[in-house]
Coordinates of N, CA, C and O in Angstrom, one line a residue:
X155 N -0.8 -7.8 -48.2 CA -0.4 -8.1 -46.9 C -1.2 -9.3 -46.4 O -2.4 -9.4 -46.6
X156 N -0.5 -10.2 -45.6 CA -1.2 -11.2 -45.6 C -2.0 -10.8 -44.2 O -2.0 -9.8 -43.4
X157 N -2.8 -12.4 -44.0 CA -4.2 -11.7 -42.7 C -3.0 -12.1 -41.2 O -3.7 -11.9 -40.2
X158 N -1.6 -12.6 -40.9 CA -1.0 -12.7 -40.1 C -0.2 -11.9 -39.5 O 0.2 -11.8 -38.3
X159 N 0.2 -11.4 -40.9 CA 0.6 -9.8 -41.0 C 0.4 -8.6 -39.7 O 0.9 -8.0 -38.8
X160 N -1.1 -8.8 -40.3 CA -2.2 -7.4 -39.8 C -2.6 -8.0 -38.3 O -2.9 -7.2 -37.4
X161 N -2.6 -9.4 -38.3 CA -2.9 -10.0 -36.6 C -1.4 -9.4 -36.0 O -1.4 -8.7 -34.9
X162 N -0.4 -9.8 -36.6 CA 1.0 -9.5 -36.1 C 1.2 -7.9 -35.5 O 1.6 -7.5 -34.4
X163 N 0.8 -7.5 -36.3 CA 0.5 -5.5 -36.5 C -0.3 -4.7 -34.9 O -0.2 -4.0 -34.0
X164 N -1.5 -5.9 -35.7 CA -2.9 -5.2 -34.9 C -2.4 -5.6 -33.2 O -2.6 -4.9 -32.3
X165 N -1.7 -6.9 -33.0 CA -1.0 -7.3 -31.6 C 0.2 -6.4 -30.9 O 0.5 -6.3 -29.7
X166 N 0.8 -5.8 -31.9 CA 1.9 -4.8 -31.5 C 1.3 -3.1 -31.3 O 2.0 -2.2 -31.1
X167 N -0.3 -3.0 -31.5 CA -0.5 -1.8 -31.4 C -1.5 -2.5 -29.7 O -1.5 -1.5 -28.9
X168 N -2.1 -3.5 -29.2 CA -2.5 -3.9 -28.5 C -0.9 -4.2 -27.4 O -1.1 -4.2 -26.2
X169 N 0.4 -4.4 -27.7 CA 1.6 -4.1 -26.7 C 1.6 -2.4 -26.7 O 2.1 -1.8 -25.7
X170 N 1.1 -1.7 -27.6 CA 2.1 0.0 -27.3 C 0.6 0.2 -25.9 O 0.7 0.9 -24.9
X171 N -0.6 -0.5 -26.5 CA -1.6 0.0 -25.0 C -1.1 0.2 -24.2 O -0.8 1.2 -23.5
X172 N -1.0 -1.4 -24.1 CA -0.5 -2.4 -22.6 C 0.2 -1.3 -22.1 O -0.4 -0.5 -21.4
X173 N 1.5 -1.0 -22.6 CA 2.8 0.1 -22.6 C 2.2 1.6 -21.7 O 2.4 2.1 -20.6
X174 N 1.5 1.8 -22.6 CA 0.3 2.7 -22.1 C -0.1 3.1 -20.7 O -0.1 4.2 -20.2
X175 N -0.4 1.5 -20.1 CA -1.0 1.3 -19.3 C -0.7 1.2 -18.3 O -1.5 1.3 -17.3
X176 N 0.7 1.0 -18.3 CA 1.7 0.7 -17.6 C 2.5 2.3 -16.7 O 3.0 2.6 -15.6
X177 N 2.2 2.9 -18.0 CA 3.0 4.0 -17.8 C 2.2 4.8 -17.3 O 2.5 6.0 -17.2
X178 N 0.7 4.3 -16.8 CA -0.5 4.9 -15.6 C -0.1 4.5 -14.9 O 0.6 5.3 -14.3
X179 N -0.2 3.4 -14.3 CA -0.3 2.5 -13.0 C 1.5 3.1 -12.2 O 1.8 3.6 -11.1
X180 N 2.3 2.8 -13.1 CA 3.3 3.7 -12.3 C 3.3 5.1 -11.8 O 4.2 5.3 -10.9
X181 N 2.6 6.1 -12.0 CA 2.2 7.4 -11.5 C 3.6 8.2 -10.8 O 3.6 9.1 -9.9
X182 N 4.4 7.8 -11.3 CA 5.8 8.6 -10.9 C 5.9 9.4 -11.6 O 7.1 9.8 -11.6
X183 N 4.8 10.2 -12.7 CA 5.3 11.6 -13.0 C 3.7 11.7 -13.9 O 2.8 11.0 -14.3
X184 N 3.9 13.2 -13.9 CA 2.4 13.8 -14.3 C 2.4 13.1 -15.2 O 3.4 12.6 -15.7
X185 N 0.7 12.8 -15.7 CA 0.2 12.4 -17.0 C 0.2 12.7 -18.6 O -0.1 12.0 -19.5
X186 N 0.5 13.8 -18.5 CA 0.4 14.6 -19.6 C 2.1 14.8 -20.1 O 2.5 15.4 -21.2
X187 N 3.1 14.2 -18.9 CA 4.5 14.8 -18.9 C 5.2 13.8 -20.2 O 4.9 12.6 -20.2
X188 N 6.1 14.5 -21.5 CA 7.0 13.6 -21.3 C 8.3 13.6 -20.8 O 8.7 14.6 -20.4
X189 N 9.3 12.5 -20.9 CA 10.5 12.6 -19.6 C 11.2 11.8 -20.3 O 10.7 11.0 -21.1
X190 N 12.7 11.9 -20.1 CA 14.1 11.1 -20.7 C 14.5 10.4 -19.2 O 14.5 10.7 -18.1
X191 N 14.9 9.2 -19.8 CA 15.8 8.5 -18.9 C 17.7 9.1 -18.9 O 18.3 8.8 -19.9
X192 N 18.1 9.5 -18.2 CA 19.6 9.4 -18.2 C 20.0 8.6 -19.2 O 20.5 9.1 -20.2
X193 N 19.9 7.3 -18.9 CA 20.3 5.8 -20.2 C 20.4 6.3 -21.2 O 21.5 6.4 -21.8
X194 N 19.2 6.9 -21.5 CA 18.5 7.1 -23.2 C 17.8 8.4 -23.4 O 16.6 8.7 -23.6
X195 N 19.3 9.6 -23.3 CA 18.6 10.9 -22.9 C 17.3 11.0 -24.2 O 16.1 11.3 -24.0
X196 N 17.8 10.7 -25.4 CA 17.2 10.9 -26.6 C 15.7 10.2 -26.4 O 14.7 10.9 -26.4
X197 N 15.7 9.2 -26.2 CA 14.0 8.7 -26.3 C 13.0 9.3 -25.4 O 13.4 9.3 -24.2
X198 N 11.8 9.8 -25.6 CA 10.7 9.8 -24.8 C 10.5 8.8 -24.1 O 11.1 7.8 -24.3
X199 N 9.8 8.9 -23.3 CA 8.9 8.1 -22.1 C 8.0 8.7 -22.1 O 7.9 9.6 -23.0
X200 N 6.6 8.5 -21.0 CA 5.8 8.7 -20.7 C 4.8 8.2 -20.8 O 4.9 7.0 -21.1
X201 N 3.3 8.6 -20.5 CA 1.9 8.2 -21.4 C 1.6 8.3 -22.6 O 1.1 7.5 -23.4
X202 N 2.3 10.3 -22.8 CA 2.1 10.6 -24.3 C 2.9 10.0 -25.2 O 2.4 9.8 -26.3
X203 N 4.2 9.6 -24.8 CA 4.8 8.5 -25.6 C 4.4 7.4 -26.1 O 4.9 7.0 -27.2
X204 N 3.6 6.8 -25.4 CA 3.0 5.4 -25.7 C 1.9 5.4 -26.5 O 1.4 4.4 -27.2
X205 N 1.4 6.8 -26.3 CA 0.6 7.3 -27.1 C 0.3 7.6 -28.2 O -0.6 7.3 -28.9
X206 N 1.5 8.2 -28.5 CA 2.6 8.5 -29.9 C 2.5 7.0 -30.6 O 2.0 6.9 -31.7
X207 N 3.1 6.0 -29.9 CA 3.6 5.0 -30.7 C 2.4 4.0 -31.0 O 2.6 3.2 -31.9
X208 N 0.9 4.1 -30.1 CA -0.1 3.6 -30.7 C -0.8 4.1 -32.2 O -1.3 3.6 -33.1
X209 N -0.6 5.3 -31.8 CA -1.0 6.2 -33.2 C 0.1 5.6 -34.6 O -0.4 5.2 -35.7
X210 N 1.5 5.6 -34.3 CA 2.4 5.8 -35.5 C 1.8 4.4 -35.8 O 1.1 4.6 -36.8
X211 N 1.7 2.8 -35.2 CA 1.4 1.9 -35.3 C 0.2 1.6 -36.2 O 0.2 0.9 -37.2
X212 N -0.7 2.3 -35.7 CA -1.8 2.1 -36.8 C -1.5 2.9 -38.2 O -1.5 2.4 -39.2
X213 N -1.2 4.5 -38.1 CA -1.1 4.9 -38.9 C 0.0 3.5 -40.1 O -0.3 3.3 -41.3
X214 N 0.8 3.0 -39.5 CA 1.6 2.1 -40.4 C 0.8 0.9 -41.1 O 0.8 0.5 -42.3
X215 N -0.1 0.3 -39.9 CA -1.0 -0.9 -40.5 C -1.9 0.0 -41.6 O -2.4 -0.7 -42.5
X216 N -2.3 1.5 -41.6 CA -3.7 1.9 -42.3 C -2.9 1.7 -44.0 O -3.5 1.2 -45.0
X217 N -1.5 2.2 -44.0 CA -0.8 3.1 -44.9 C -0.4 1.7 -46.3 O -0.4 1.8 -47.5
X218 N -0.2 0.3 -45.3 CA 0.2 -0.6 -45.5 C -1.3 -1.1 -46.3 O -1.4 -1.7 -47.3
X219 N -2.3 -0.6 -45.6 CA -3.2 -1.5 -46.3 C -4.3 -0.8 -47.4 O -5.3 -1.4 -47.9
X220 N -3.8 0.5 -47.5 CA -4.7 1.5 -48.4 C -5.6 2.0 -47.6 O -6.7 1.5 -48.1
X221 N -5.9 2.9 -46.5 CA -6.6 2.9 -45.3 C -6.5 4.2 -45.5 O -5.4 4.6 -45.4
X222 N -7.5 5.4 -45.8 CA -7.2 6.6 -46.1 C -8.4 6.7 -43.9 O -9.6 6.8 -43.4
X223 N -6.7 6.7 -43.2 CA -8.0 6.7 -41.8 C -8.6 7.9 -41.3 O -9.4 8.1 -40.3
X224 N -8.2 8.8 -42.2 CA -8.4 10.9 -42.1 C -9.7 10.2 -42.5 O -10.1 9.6 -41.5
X225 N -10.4 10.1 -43.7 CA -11.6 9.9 -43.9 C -12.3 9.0 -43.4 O -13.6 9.1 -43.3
X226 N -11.3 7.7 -42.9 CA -12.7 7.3 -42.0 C -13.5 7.7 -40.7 O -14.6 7.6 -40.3
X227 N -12.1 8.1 -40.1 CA -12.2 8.9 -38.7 C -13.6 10.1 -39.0 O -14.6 10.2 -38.3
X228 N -13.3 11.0 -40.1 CA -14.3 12.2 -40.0 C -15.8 11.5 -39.9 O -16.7 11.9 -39.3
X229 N -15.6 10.4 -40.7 CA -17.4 9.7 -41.1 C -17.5 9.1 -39.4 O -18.4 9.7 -38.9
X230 N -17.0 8.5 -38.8 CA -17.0 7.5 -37.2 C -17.1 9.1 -36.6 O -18.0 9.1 -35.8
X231 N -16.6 10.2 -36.6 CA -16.8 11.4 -35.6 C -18.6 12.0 -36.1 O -19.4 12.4 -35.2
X232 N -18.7 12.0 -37.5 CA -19.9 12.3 -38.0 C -21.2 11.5 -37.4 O -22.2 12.0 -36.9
X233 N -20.9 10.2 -37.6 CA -22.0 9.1 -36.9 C -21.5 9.4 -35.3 O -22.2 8.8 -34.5
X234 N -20.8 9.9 -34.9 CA -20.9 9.2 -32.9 C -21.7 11.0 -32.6 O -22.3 11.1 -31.5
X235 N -21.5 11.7 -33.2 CA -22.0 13.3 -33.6 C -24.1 12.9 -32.7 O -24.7 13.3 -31.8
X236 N -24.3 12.0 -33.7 CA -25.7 11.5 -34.5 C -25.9 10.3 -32.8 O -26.9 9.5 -32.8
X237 N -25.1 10.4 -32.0 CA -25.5 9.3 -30.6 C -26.1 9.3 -29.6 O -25.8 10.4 -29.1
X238 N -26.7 8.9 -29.0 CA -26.9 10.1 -27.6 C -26.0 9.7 -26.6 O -25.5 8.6 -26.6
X239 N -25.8 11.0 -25.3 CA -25.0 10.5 -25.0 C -24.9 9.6 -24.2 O -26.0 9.2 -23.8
X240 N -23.4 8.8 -23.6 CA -23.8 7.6 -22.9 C -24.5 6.4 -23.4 O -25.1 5.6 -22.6
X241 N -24.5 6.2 -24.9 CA -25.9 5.6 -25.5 C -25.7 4.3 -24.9 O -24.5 4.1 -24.7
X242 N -26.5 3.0 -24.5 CA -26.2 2.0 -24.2 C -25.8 1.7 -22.8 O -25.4 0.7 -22.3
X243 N -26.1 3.2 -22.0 CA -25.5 3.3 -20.3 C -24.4 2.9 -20.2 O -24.2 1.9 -19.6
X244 N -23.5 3.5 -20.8 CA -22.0 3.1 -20.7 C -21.3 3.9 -19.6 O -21.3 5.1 -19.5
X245 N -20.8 3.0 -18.8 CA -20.4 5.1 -17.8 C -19.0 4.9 -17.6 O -18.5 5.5 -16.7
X246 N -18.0 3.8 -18.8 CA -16.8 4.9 -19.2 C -16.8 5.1 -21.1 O -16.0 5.8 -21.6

């Protein structure tokens, strides 16, 4: 895969955020909800939707690129395990 590819990729999981983000700032229905439009009874909406499609996104760039991300996730949960918390006075 080329490295424009994965810029192309990694930009479309940085739109499902945005999407994300969007679908806070509007606050016309709980956070946790998801909801159909009349239009498009079939599609989700929501937060968790956008949520959904950030996840399926990467999982496609990981799958695409030989990215076993089960294993790297457990090692990144193992080290942040090992942090203290707040490290760095972060307060989100």
């Amino acid at each position: 895969m080329q490295w424009w590819t994965i810029a192309i990729i990694s930009m479309l999981i940085v739109s499902e955020a945005s999407e994300a983000l969007e679908e806070l700032r509007r606050a016309h229905k709980d956070i946790a909800e998801t909801f159909y439009y009349a239009s498009e009874p079939k599609k989700p909406e929501g937060f968790p939707s956008e949520l959904a499609d950030i996840v399926i996104r990467v999982f496609d760039l990981c799958g695409h690129l030989g990215i076993d991300i089960e294993e790297v996730i457990k090692k990144k949960m193992e080290y942040n395990a090992t942090r203290p918390y707040k490290h760095g006075g972060k307060t989100i």
